[in-house]
Coordinates of C-alpha atoms in Angstrom, one line a residue:
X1 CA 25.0 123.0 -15.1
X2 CA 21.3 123.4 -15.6
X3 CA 18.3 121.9 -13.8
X4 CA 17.4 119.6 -17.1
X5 CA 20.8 118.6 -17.1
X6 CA 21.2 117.4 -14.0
X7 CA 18.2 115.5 -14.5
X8 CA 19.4 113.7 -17.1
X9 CA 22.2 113.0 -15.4
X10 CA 20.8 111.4 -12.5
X11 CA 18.4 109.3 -14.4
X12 CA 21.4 107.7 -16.9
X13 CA 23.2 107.3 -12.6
X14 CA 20.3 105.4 -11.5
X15 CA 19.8 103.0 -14.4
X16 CA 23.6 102.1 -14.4
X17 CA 23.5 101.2 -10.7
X18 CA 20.0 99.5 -10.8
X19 CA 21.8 97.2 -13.8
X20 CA 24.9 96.6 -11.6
X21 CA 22.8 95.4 -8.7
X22 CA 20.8 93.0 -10.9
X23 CA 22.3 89.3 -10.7
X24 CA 24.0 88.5 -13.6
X25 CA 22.2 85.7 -16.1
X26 CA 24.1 82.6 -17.3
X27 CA 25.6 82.9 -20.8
X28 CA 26.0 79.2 -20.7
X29 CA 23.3 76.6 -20.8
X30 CA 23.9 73.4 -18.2
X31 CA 26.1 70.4 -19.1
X32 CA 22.8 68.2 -19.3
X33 CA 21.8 70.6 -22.4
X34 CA 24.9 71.1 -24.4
X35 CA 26.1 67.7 -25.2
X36 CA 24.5 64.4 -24.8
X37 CA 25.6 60.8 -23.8
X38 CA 27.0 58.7 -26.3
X39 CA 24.5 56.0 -26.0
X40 CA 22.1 58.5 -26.7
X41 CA 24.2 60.1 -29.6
X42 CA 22.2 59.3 -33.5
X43 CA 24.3 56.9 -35.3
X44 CA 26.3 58.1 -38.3
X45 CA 25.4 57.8 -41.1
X46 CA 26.8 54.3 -43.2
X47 CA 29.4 55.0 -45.4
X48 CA 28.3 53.5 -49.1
X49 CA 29.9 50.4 -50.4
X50 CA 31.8 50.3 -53.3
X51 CA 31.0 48.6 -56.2
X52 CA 34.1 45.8 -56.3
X53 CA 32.6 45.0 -52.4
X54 CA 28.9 45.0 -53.5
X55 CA 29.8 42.4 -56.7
X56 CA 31.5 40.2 -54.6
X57 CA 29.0 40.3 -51.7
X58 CA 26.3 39.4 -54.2
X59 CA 28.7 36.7 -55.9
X60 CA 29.1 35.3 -52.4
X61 CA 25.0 36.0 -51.6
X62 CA 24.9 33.5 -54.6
X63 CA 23.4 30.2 -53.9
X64 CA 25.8 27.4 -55.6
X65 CA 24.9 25.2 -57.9
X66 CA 23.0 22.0 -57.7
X67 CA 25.1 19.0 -58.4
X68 CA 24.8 17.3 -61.6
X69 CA 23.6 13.6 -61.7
X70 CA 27.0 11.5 -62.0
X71 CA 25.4 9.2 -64.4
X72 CA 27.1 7.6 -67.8
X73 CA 26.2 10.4 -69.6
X74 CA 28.1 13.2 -67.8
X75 CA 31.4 10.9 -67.5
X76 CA 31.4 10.2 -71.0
X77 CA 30.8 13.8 -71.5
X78 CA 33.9 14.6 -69.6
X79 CA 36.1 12.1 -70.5
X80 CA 34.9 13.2 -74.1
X81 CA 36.5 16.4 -73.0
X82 CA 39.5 15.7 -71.8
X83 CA 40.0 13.7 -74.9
X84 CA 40.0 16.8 -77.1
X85 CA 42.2 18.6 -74.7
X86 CA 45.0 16.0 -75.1
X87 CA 44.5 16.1 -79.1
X88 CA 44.5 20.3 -78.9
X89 CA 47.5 20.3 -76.6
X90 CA 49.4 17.3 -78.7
X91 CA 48.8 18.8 -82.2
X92 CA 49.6 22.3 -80.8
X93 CA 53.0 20.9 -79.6
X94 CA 53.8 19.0 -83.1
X95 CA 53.1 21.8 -85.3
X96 CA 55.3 23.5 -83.2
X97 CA 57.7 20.7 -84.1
X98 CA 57.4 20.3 -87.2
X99 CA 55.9 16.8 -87.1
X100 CA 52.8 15.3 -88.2
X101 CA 49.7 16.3 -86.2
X102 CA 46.9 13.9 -85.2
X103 CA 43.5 13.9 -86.9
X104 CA 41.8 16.6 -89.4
X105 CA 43.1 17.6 -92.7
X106 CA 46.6 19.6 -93.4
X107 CA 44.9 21.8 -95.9
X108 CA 46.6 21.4 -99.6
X109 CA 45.1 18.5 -101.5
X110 CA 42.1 17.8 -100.0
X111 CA 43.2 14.1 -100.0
X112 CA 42.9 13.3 -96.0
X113 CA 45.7 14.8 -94.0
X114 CA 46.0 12.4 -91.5
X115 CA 48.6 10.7 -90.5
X116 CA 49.5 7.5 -92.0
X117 CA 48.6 5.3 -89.3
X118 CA 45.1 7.0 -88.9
X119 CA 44.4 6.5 -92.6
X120 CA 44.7 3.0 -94.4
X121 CA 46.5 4.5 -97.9
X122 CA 47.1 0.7 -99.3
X123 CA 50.2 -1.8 -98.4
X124 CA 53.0 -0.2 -95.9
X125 CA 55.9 -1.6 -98.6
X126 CA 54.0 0.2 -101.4
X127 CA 55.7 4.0 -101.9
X128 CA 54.2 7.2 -103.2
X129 CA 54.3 7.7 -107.0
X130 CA 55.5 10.9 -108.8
X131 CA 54.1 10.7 -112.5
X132 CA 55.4 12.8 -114.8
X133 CA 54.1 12.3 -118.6
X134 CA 55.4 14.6 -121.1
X135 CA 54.8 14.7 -124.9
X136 CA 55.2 17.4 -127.6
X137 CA 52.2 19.2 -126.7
X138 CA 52.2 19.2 -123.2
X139 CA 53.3 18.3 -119.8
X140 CA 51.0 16.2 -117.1
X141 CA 52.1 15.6 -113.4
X142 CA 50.5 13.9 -111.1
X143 CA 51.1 12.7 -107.7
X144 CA 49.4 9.4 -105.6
X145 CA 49.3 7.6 -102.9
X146 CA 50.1 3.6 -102.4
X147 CA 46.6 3.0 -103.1
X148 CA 47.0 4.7 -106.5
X149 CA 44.6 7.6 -105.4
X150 CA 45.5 11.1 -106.8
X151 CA 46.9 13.6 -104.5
X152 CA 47.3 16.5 -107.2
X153 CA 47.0 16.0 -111.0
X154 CA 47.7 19.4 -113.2
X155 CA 48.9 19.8 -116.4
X156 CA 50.5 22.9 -118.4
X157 CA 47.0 24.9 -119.1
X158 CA 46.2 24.4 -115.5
X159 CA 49.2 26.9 -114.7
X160 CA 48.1 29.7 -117.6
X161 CA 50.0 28.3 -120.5
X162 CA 47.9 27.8 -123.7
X163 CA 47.8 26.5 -127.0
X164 CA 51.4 25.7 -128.3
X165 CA 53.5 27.0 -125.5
X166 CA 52.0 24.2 -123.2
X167 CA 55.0 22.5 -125.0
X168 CA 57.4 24.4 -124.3
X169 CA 60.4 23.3 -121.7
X170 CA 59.6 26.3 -119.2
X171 CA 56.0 25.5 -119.1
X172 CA 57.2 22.0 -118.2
X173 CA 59.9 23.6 -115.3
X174 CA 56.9 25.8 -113.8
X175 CA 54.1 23.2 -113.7
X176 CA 56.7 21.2 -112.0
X177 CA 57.8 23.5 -109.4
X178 CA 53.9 24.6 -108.2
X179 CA 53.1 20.9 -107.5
X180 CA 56.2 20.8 -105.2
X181 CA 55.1 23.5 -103.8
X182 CA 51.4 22.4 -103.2
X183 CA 52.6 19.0 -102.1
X184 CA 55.0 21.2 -99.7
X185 CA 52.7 23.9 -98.3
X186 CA 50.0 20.9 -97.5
X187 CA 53.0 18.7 -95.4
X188 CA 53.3 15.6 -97.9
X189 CA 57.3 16.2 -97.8
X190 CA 56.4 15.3 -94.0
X191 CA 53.9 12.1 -94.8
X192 CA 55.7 11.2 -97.5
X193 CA 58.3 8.0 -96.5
X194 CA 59.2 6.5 -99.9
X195 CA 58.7 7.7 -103.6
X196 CA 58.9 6.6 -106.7
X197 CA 59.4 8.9 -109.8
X198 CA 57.6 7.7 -113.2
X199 CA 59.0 9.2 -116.3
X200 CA 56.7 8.7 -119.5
X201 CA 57.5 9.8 -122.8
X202 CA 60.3 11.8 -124.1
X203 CA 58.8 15.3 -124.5
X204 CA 61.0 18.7 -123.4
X205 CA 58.8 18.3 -120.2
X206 CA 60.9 15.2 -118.8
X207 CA 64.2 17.1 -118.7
X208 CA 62.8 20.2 -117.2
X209 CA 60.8 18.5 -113.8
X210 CA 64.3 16.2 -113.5
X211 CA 65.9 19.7 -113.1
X212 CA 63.0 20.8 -110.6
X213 CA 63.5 17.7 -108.6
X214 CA 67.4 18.2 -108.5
X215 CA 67.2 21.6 -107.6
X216 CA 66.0 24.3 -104.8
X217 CA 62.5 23.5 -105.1
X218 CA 62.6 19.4 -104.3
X219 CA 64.9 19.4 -101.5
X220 CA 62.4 18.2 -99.2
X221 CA 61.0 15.3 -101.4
X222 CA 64.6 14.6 -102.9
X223 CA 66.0 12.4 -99.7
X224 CA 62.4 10.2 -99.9
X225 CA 63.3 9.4 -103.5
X226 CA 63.4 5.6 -103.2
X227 CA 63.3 4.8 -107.1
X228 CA 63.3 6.1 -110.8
X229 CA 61.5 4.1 -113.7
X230 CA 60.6 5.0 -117.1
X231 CA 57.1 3.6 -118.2
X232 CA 57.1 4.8 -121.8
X233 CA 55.1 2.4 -123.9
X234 CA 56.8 1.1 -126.8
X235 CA 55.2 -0.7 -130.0
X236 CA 56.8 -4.3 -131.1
X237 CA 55.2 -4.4 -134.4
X238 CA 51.9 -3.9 -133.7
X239 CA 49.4 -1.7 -136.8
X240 CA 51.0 0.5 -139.0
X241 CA 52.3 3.9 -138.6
X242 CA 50.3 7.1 -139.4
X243 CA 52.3 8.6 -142.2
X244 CA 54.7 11.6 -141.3
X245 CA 53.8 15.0 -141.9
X246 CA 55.2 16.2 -144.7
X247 CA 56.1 20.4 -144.0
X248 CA 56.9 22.2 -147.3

């Protein structure tokens, strides 16, 4: 081993045994630095309501409302109320039934659809009236009330027919049926108590609605059928005759 060598040696000896003898430094810093009390502790951060609890905080944040003045005015306005609610809930349950609803029109006619007892239509022993005037050139129908005002009132040409086939027996048959059905769709068959039929003259139009009012289509206004009369007008005497017609 050579001088420089041994030198070396030695000095790498004495700095291992001068770092031995030194004290060794603590890795670890005192209790007092690494944690601190919990009263001294930062609070945590609050967590960020959500938005059903921030709309019902504010809706409870809400002052209420100041009491209105119990005067004449607001009861009337409530019992008002309460007035309509009953006549909703009533005519809601009766259409539902099938029975006559209270107040405002039923829609076909345009004739007041009331009830009868919330609309004077003339004397109670007085019935409805079914007119039905027929002649060689056409067919009128019309349909009133006690008081003798006009519920419908059509004729032939009213229904498409013209000219010469207003006479005919199935324009009479169709113009009946569609006023049975008007009188039907705006709930007469249900107002309707008593009627009378009125036949009135001797046209192919009074055989054809006495079919209508037999069959399929006047089942509901059939069982009110109190009475049948004929009102054709007849001549005793009276001015003369227009001469026939002579054809050929």
């Amino acid at each position: 081993m050579t001088r420089s060598t041994t030198r070396l040696l030695a000095k790498t000896t004495s700095q291992l045994s001068s770092l031995s003898s030194r004290t060794p430094q603590q890795s670890i810093r005192p209790f007092s630095h690494t944690c601190l009390r919990r009263q001294d502790e930062p609070p945590a951060p609050l967590a960020r309501p959500s938005l059903l609890a921030s709309l019902s905080s504010s809706i409870q944040s809400r002052p209420p409302p100041p009491p209105r003045s119990s005067g004449a005015s607001g009861n009337n306005m409530s019992s008002s109320m309460d007035d309509i609610r009953k006549v909703l809930a009533t005519n809601t349950i009766s259409r539902a039934m099938g029975q006559p609803q209270q107040g405002g029109s039923d829609g076909e006619g345009g004739e007041g659809g009331a009830t009868p007892g919330a609309e004077n239509w003339g004397p109670a022993h007085e019935p409805f009236h079914f007119h039905i005037y027929s002649h060689k050139h056409n067919t009128h129908i019309t349909v009133t009330k006690p008081d003798r005002g006009a519920i419908v009132s059509l004729s032939a040409g009213n229904i498409g027919f013209k000219k010469s086939k207003r006479g005919t027996y199935d324009a009479a048959y169709q113009l009946c049926a569609h006023v049975l059905d008007k009188l039907n769709q705006g709930g007469w068959h249900r107002k309707i108590t008593a009627l009378e039929v009125v036949l009135r003259g001797f046209g192919t139009g009074r055989e054809a609605a006495t079919k209508v009012l037999l069959g399929n289509e006047g089942r509901l206004l059939r069982p009110h059928i109190t009475k049948v009369s004929d009102a054709t007008k007849l001549k005793f005497g009276g001015t003369r005759s227009p001469r026939p017609r002579r054809l050929g």
